[in-house]
Amino acid sequence: LTVALVGCGGGGTATPQGSGDEEAAPADSGKVYIVGTEPTFPPFEYVDENTGEIVGFDIDLIKAIAERAGIQVEIKSMGFDGLIPALQSGNIDIVIAGMTVNEERAAVVDFGPSYWEAYLQIAVTADNEDIKSVEDLKDKTVGVQIGTTGAFKAEELKAQGLVKEVKTYNTVDVIFMELIQGNIDAVINDLPVTEAYMARNPGKIKLTGEPFEGEEYGYAVAKGNKELLEKLNAGLEQVRADGTFDELVLKYFGGE
Ligand code: GLN
């Protein structure tokens, strides 16, 4: 029941989809929590070409969590680098965006428990023969998304003289277009998302080198918003316990 309900849960808005939401939400009815995300990050969040709605693993997950927590949510698209400032200013209530938990971020917002493990990795065009590892980036231009761990990694490599130039983009779809068109030499991005772009552009992109150290994704709320975070965390526990989480993994990753 839950998976079907969540699966068709109407991406862009928090329109109550029948019984589940109405039953679950009496305590908090009225308040709609705004969830910020950056939807060029498949399969975690992306725009459904047919409906124009924001869908994906993260979106289904936060809707399922909200349903268990008895709150209503509405999804809002923003730039990745605007998500944390929007939480801080109160323009949004929750971030779910394949966002890696790190110290800098945890100093200014509060994260829930990790729900996904990912890695950064270098990607190049499928016909590229000269970039085989991070050592081969010295005279190369690397594309990254603004404000991401991939961008931090690329800047770090540049500071060490290991990358020639870092080009920063607002959205991940444009980075891979630029790669395919030959305007940048390589991309540093989250591995599962690069794989989704590989699937969308068959034969055009490949991974190279070793994955960098692991990262963990968490959703976030404004610093000190303990009440909301506890509701969400309890919701996540239920979503894990009742099998919904595994269903979503199956739906978006084919059972990884
Ligand atoms: N996981 C990376 C980060 O948190 C990238 C996230 C994203 O681009 N949506 O910086």
mmCIF file of C-alpha atoms and ligand atoms in Angstrom:
data_model
loop_
_atom_site.group_PDB
_atom_site.id
_atom_site.type_symbol
_atom_site.label_atom_id
_atom_site.label_comp_id
_atom_site.label_asym_id
_atom_site.label_seq_id
_atom_site.Cartn_x
_atom_site.Cartn_y
_atom_site.Cartn_z
ATOM 1 C CA LEU A 1 0.000 0.000 0.000
ATOM 2 C CA THR A 2 2.565 2.541 1.115
ATOM 3 C CA VAL A 3 4.885 2.114 -1.824
ATOM 4 C CA ALA A 4 2.171 2.561 -4.389
ATOM 5 C CA LEU A 5 0.941 5.618 -2.552
ATOM 6 C CA VAL A 6 4.403 7.118 -2.280
ATOM 7 C CA GLY A 7 5.356 6.137 -5.801
ATOM 8 C CA CYS A 8 2.584 8.207 -7.321
ATOM 9 C CA GLY A 9 2.798 10.895 -4.718
ATOM 10 C CA GLY A 10 2.748 13.830 -7.120
ATOM 11 C CA GLY A 11 6.340 15.192 -7.187
ATOM 12 C CA GLY A 12 6.118 18.955 -7.321
ATOM 13 C CA THR A 13 3.550 19.606 -4.655
ATOM 14 C CA ALA A 14 2.328 18.094 -1.459
ATOM 15 C CA THR A 15 -1.197 17.545 -2.654
ATOM 16 C CA PRO A 16 -2.672 15.053 -0.227
ATOM 17 C CA GLN A 17 -3.104 11.823 -2.152
ATOM 18 C CA GLY A 18 -6.106 10.286 -0.505
ATOM 19 C CA SER A 19 -6.471 8.477 2.760
ATOM 20 C CA GLY A 20 -2.886 8.162 4.001
ATOM 21 C CA ASP A 21 -2.114 11.845 4.425
ATOM 22 C CA GLU A 22 -5.430 12.851 5.894
ATOM 23 C CA GLU A 23 -5.388 10.162 8.527
ATOM 24 C CA ALA A 24 -1.796 10.725 9.452
ATOM 25 C CA ALA A 25 -1.847 14.489 9.709
ATOM 26 C CA PRO A 26 -4.446 15.616 12.257
ATOM 27 C CA ALA A 27 -1.992 16.952 14.837
ATOM 28 C CA ASP A 28 -0.229 19.216 12.422
ATOM 29 C CA SER A 29 -2.855 19.907 9.808
ATOM 30 C CA GLY A 30 -2.496 23.229 8.104
ATOM 31 C CA LYS A 31 1.273 23.557 8.306
ATOM 32 C CA VAL A 32 3.026 22.552 5.106
ATOM 33 C CA TYR A 33 6.764 21.981 5.467
ATOM 34 C CA ILE A 34 8.803 23.150 2.488
ATOM 35 C CA VAL A 35 11.450 20.689 1.307
ATOM 36 C CA GLY A 36 14.261 22.218 -0.768
ATOM 37 C CA THR A 37 16.115 20.163 -3.368
ATOM 38 C CA GLU A 38 18.163 20.582 -6.558
ATOM 39 C CA PRO A 39 16.627 18.355 -9.204
ATOM 40 C CA THR A 40 19.459 17.571 -11.636
ATOM 41 C CA PHE A 41 20.697 14.758 -9.443
ATOM 42 C CA PRO A 42 19.156 11.505 -10.714
ATOM 43 C CA PRO A 43 18.122 9.074 -9.408
ATOM 44 C CA PHE A 44 17.872 11.005 -6.111
ATOM 45 C CA GLU A 45 15.997 14.001 -7.535
ATOM 46 C CA TYR A 46 15.166 14.849 -11.121
ATOM 47 C CA VAL A 47 12.388 16.294 -13.210
ATOM 48 C CA ASP A 48 10.078 13.705 -14.766
ATOM 49 C CA GLU A 49 10.141 14.531 -18.481
ATOM 50 C CA ASN A 50 6.511 13.573 -18.960
ATOM 51 C CA THR A 51 4.914 15.290 -16.001
ATOM 52 C CA GLY A 52 7.387 18.072 -15.230
ATOM 53 C CA GLU A 53 7.295 17.008 -11.596
ATOM 54 C CA ILE A 54 10.265 16.563 -9.305
ATOM 55 C CA VAL A 55 10.637 12.858 -8.549
ATOM 56 C CA GLY A 56 13.322 10.476 -7.330
ATOM 57 C CA PHE A 57 14.548 8.369 -4.450
ATOM 58 C CA ASP A 58 14.982 11.322 -2.085
ATOM 59 C CA ILE A 59 11.577 12.712 -2.974
ATOM 60 C CA ASP A 60 9.760 9.429 -2.398
ATOM 61 C CA LEU A 61 11.759 8.943 0.777
ATOM 62 C CA ILE A 62 10.932 12.301 2.315
ATOM 63 C CA LYS A 63 7.263 11.914 1.369
ATOM 64 C CA ALA A 64 7.137 8.489 3.001
ATOM 65 C CA ILE A 65 8.881 9.856 6.085
ATOM 66 C CA ALA A 66 6.489 12.810 6.236
ATOM 67 C CA GLU A 67 3.504 10.533 5.945
ATOM 68 C CA ARG A 68 4.706 8.435 8.899
ATOM 69 C CA ALA A 69 5.523 11.622 10.831
ATOM 70 C CA GLY A 70 2.049 13.009 10.188
ATOM 71 C CA ILE A 71 3.254 16.167 8.464
ATOM 72 C CA GLN A 72 2.609 17.626 5.041
ATOM 73 C CA VAL A 73 5.459 18.482 2.710
ATOM 74 C CA GLU A 74 5.860 20.425 -0.500
ATOM 75 C CA ILE A 75 8.907 20.089 -2.753
ATOM 76 C CA LYS A 76 10.728 23.227 -3.872
ATOM 77 C CA SER A 77 13.469 23.400 -6.500
ATOM 78 C CA MET A 78 16.483 25.607 -5.810
ATOM 79 C CA GLY A 79 20.183 25.950 -6.594
ATOM 80 C CA PHE A 80 22.307 23.517 -4.588
ATOM 81 C CA ASP A 81 24.352 26.343 -3.082
ATOM 82 C CA GLY A 82 21.120 28.050 -1.979
ATOM 83 C CA LEU A 83 19.771 25.136 0.059
ATOM 84 C CA ILE A 84 21.610 25.704 3.327
ATOM 85 C CA PRO A 85 21.120 29.496 3.273
ATOM 86 C CA ALA A 86 17.397 28.876 2.649
ATOM 87 C CA LEU A 87 17.229 26.611 5.705
ATOM 88 C CA GLN A 88 19.041 29.214 7.760
ATOM 89 C CA SER A 89 16.730 32.022 6.688
ATOM 90 C CA GLY A 90 13.616 29.922 7.234
ATOM 91 C CA ASN A 91 12.550 29.998 3.580
ATOM 92 C CA ILE A 92 12.506 26.208 3.617
ATOM 93 C CA ASP A 93 12.139 23.695 6.465
ATOM 94 C CA ILE A 94 13.945 20.601 5.202
ATOM 95 C CA VAL A 95 16.706 19.846 2.702
ATOM 96 C CA ILE A 96 16.936 16.509 0.938
ATOM 97 C CA ALA A 97 19.310 16.698 -2.008
ATOM 98 C CA GLY A 98 21.818 13.871 -1.986
ATOM 99 C CA MET A 99 23.561 16.154 0.459
ATOM 100 C CA THR A 100 26.704 14.818 2.040
ATOM 101 C CA VAL A 101 27.010 15.237 5.780
ATOM 102 C CA ASN A 102 30.244 17.068 6.544
ATOM 103 C CA GLU A 103 31.606 19.157 9.387
ATOM 104 C CA GLU A 104 31.205 22.556 7.734
ATOM 105 C CA ARG A 105 27.549 21.912 6.992
ATOM 106 C CA ALA A 106 26.837 20.245 10.331
ATOM 107 C CA ALA A 107 28.122 23.397 12.016
ATOM 108 C CA VAL A 108 25.280 25.448 10.514
ATOM 109 C CA VAL A 109 22.375 22.981 10.037
ATOM 110 C CA ASP A 110 21.261 19.776 11.770
ATOM 111 C CA PHE A 111 21.357 16.493 9.852
ATOM 112 C CA GLY A 112 19.303 13.361 10.327
ATOM 113 C CA PRO A 113 21.033 9.969 10.301
ATOM 114 C CA SER A 114 22.841 8.905 7.165
ATOM 115 C CA TYR A 115 20.526 7.175 4.687
ATOM 116 C CA TRP A 116 22.929 6.580 1.763
ATOM 117 C CA GLU A 117 26.596 5.940 1.176
ATOM 118 C CA ALA A 118 28.160 7.413 -1.955
ATOM 119 C CA TYR A 119 31.562 8.176 -3.459
ATOM 120 C CA LEU A 120 32.983 10.883 -5.645
ATOM 121 C CA GLN A 121 34.609 9.678 -8.834
ATOM 122 C CA ILE A 122 36.135 11.162 -11.978
ATOM 123 C CA ALA A 123 34.175 10.837 -15.211
ATOM 124 C CA VAL A 124 35.430 11.488 -18.754
ATOM 125 C CA THR A 125 34.092 10.964 -22.269
ATOM 126 C CA ALA A 126 33.923 7.309 -23.294
ATOM 127 C CA ASP A 127 36.689 7.756 -25.904
ATOM 128 C CA ASN A 128 39.117 9.471 -23.510
ATOM 129 C CA GLU A 129 42.419 7.595 -23.289
ATOM 130 C CA ASP A 130 44.623 10.002 -21.361
ATOM 131 C CA ILE A 131 42.846 10.388 -18.018
ATOM 132 C CA LYS A 132 43.187 7.163 -16.077
ATOM 133 C CA SER A 133 43.591 8.477 -12.564
ATOM 134 C CA VAL A 134 43.665 11.648 -10.502
ATOM 135 C CA GLU A 135 47.366 12.073 -11.436
ATOM 136 C CA ASP A 136 46.341 12.698 -15.043
ATOM 137 C CA LEU A 137 44.334 15.856 -14.251
ATOM 138 C CA LYS A 138 47.345 18.195 -13.880
ATOM 139 C CA ASP A 139 46.838 19.974 -17.202
ATOM 140 C CA LYS A 140 43.078 19.401 -17.372
ATOM 141 C CA THR A 141 39.879 21.342 -16.803
ATOM 142 C CA VAL A 142 37.438 19.740 -14.380
ATOM 143 C CA GLY A 143 33.714 20.554 -14.195
ATOM 144 C CA VAL A 144 31.831 20.519 -10.891
ATOM 145 C CA GLN A 145 28.544 21.642 -9.391
ATOM 146 C CA ILE A 146 28.679 24.746 -7.225
ATOM 147 C CA GLY A 147 28.818 24.206 -3.481
ATOM 148 C CA THR A 148 29.202 20.434 -3.670
ATOM 149 C CA THR A 149 31.757 18.063 -2.207
ATOM 150 C CA GLY A 150 32.882 17.436 -5.808
ATOM 151 C CA ALA A 151 33.637 21.156 -6.108
ATOM 152 C CA PHE A 152 35.538 21.144 -2.804
ATOM 153 C CA LYS A 153 37.556 18.134 -3.946
ATOM 154 C CA ALA A 154 38.414 19.749 -7.299
ATOM 155 C CA GLU A 155 39.473 23.003 -5.614
ATOM 156 C CA GLU A 156 41.605 21.053 -3.180
ATOM 157 C CA LEU A 157 43.332 19.250 -6.064
ATOM 158 C CA LYS A 158 43.829 22.559 -7.847
ATOM 159 C CA ALA A 159 45.406 24.089 -4.748
ATOM 160 C CA GLN A 160 47.834 21.140 -4.717
ATOM 161 C CA GLY A 161 48.690 21.743 -8.366
ATOM 162 C CA LEU A 162 46.925 18.524 -9.394
ATOM 163 C CA VAL A 163 44.198 20.150 -11.513
ATOM 164 C CA LYS A 164 44.706 23.027 -13.950
ATOM 165 C CA GLU A 165 41.282 24.644 -13.938
ATOM 166 C CA VAL A 166 37.957 24.145 -12.164
ATOM 167 C CA LYS A 167 34.784 25.144 -13.992
ATOM 168 C CA THR A 168 31.771 25.529 -11.725
ATOM 169 C CA TYR A 169 28.208 24.978 -12.934
ATOM 170 C CA ASN A 170 24.844 25.473 -11.294
ATOM 171 C CA THR A 171 23.324 22.174 -12.379
ATOM 172 C CA VAL A 172 24.693 18.704 -13.055
ATOM 173 C CA ASP A 173 22.897 18.216 -16.399
ATOM 174 C CA VAL A 174 24.911 21.092 -17.884
ATOM 175 C CA ILE A 175 28.206 19.658 -16.601
ATOM 176 C CA PHE A 176 27.674 16.423 -18.537
ATOM 177 C CA MET A 177 26.579 18.340 -21.658
ATOM 178 C CA GLU A 178 29.800 20.321 -21.426
ATOM 179 C CA LEU A 179 31.807 17.120 -21.029
ATOM 180 C CA ILE A 180 30.192 15.470 -24.034
ATOM 181 C CA GLN A 181 30.720 18.613 -26.115
ATOM 182 C CA GLY A 182 34.401 18.675 -25.208
ATOM 183 C CA ASN A 183 34.331 21.943 -23.288
ATOM 184 C CA ILE A 184 35.756 20.338 -20.146
ATOM 185 C CA ASP A 185 38.088 17.337 -19.790
ATOM 186 C CA ALA A 186 36.630 15.644 -16.727
ATOM 187 C CA VAL A 187 33.893 15.797 -14.104
ATOM 188 C CA ILE A 188 34.108 15.112 -10.377
ATOM 189 C CA ASN A 189 30.672 14.086 -9.185
ATOM 190 C CA ASP A 190 28.857 11.593 -6.979
ATOM 191 C CA LEU A 191 29.219 8.097 -8.427
ATOM 192 C CA PRO A 192 25.566 6.950 -8.465
ATOM 193 C CA VAL A 193 24.510 10.179 -10.167
ATOM 194 C CA THR A 194 27.228 9.956 -12.804
ATOM 195 C CA GLU A 195 25.993 6.424 -13.491
ATOM 196 C CA ALA A 196 22.500 7.803 -14.083
ATOM 197 C CA TYR A 197 23.902 10.298 -16.621
ATOM 198 C CA MET A 198 25.846 7.460 -18.273
ATOM 199 C CA ALA A 199 22.576 5.582 -18.701
ATOM 200 C CA ARG A 200 20.937 8.677 -20.181
ATOM 201 C CA ASN A 201 23.801 9.162 -22.660
ATOM 202 C CA PRO A 202 24.672 5.626 -23.759
ATOM 203 C CA GLY A 203 28.262 5.173 -24.916
ATOM 204 C CA LYS A 204 29.242 8.790 -24.241
ATOM 205 C CA ILE A 205 30.576 8.905 -20.679
ATOM 206 C CA LYS A 206 32.732 6.593 -18.560
ATOM 207 C CA LEU A 207 34.094 6.490 -15.031
ATOM 208 C CA THR A 208 37.838 6.497 -14.543
ATOM 209 C CA GLY A 209 40.304 6.147 -11.671
ATOM 210 C CA GLU A 210 39.398 5.031 -8.194
ATOM 211 C CA PRO A 211 36.456 6.387 -6.218
ATOM 212 C CA PHE A 212 37.459 8.970 -3.617
ATOM 213 C CA GLU A 213 36.709 8.393 0.066
ATOM 214 C CA GLY A 214 33.103 7.604 1.012
ATOM 215 C CA GLU A 215 30.443 10.166 1.826
ATOM 216 C CA GLU A 216 27.103 9.811 3.528
ATOM 217 C CA TYR A 217 23.886 11.558 2.640
ATOM 218 C CA GLY A 218 21.514 12.976 5.222
ATOM 219 C CA TYR A 219 18.491 15.268 5.198
ATOM 220 C CA ALA A 220 18.810 18.486 7.142
ATOM 221 C CA VAL A 221 16.732 20.989 9.105
ATOM 222 C CA ALA A 222 17.579 24.406 10.518
ATOM 223 C CA LYS A 223 20.039 24.376 13.412
ATOM 224 C CA GLY A 224 18.167 23.660 16.625
ATOM 225 C CA ASN A 225 14.888 22.543 15.011
ATOM 226 C CA LYS A 226 14.866 19.495 17.224
ATOM 227 C CA GLU A 227 11.128 19.001 17.105
ATOM 228 C CA LEU A 228 11.029 18.592 13.329
ATOM 229 C CA LEU A 229 14.224 16.533 13.197
ATOM 230 C CA GLU A 230 12.894 14.086 15.789
ATOM 231 C CA LYS A 231 9.667 13.658 13.833
ATOM 232 C CA LEU A 232 11.580 12.999 10.639
ATOM 233 C CA ASN A 233 13.999 10.597 12.298
ATOM 234 C CA ALA A 234 11.131 8.612 13.807
ATOM 235 C CA GLY A 235 9.516 8.562 10.355
ATOM 236 C CA LEU A 236 12.737 7.267 8.797
ATOM 237 C CA GLU A 237 12.912 4.477 11.351
ATOM 238 C CA GLN A 238 9.398 3.402 10.424
ATOM 239 C CA VAL A 239 10.110 3.627 6.714
ATOM 240 C CA ARG A 240 13.106 1.374 7.222
ATOM 241 C CA ALA A 241 11.260 -1.046 9.504
ATOM 242 C CA ASP A 242 8.214 -1.534 7.284
ATOM 243 C CA GLY A 243 10.209 -2.291 4.129
ATOM 244 C CA THR A 244 9.407 0.936 2.282
ATOM 245 C CA PHE A 245 13.059 1.966 2.211
ATOM 246 C CA ASP A 246 14.056 -1.276 0.510
ATOM 247 C CA GLU A 247 11.205 -0.894 -1.966
ATOM 248 C CA LEU A 248 12.534 2.522 -2.920
ATOM 249 C CA VAL A 249 16.052 1.153 -3.361
ATOM 250 C CA LEU A 250 14.603 -1.462 -5.674
ATOM 251 C CA LYS A 251 12.563 1.125 -7.565
ATOM 252 C CA TYR A 252 15.440 3.547 -8.198
ATOM 253 C CA PHE A 253 18.547 1.364 -8.115
ATOM 254 C CA GLY A 254 17.215 -1.992 -9.204
ATOM 255 C CA GLY A 255 17.955 -3.612 -5.870
ATOM 256 C CA GLU A 256 21.529 -2.486 -5.183
HETATM 257 N N1 GLN B 1 26.747 14.886 -2.354
HETATM 258 C C1 GLN B 1 27.280 16.105 -2.906
HETATM 259 C C2 GLN B 1 27.276 17.185 -1.868
HETATM 260 O O1 GLN B 1 26.632 17.069 -0.895
HETATM 261 C C3 GLN B 1 26.519 16.560 -4.152
HETATM 262 C C4 GLN B 1 25.084 16.842 -3.912
HETATM 263 C C5 GLN B 1 24.331 17.393 -5.107
HETATM 264 O O2 GLN B 1 24.910 17.858 -6.088
HETATM 265 N N2 GLN B 1 23.033 17.372 -5.065
HETATM 266 O O3 GLN B 1 27.930 18.180 -2.019
#
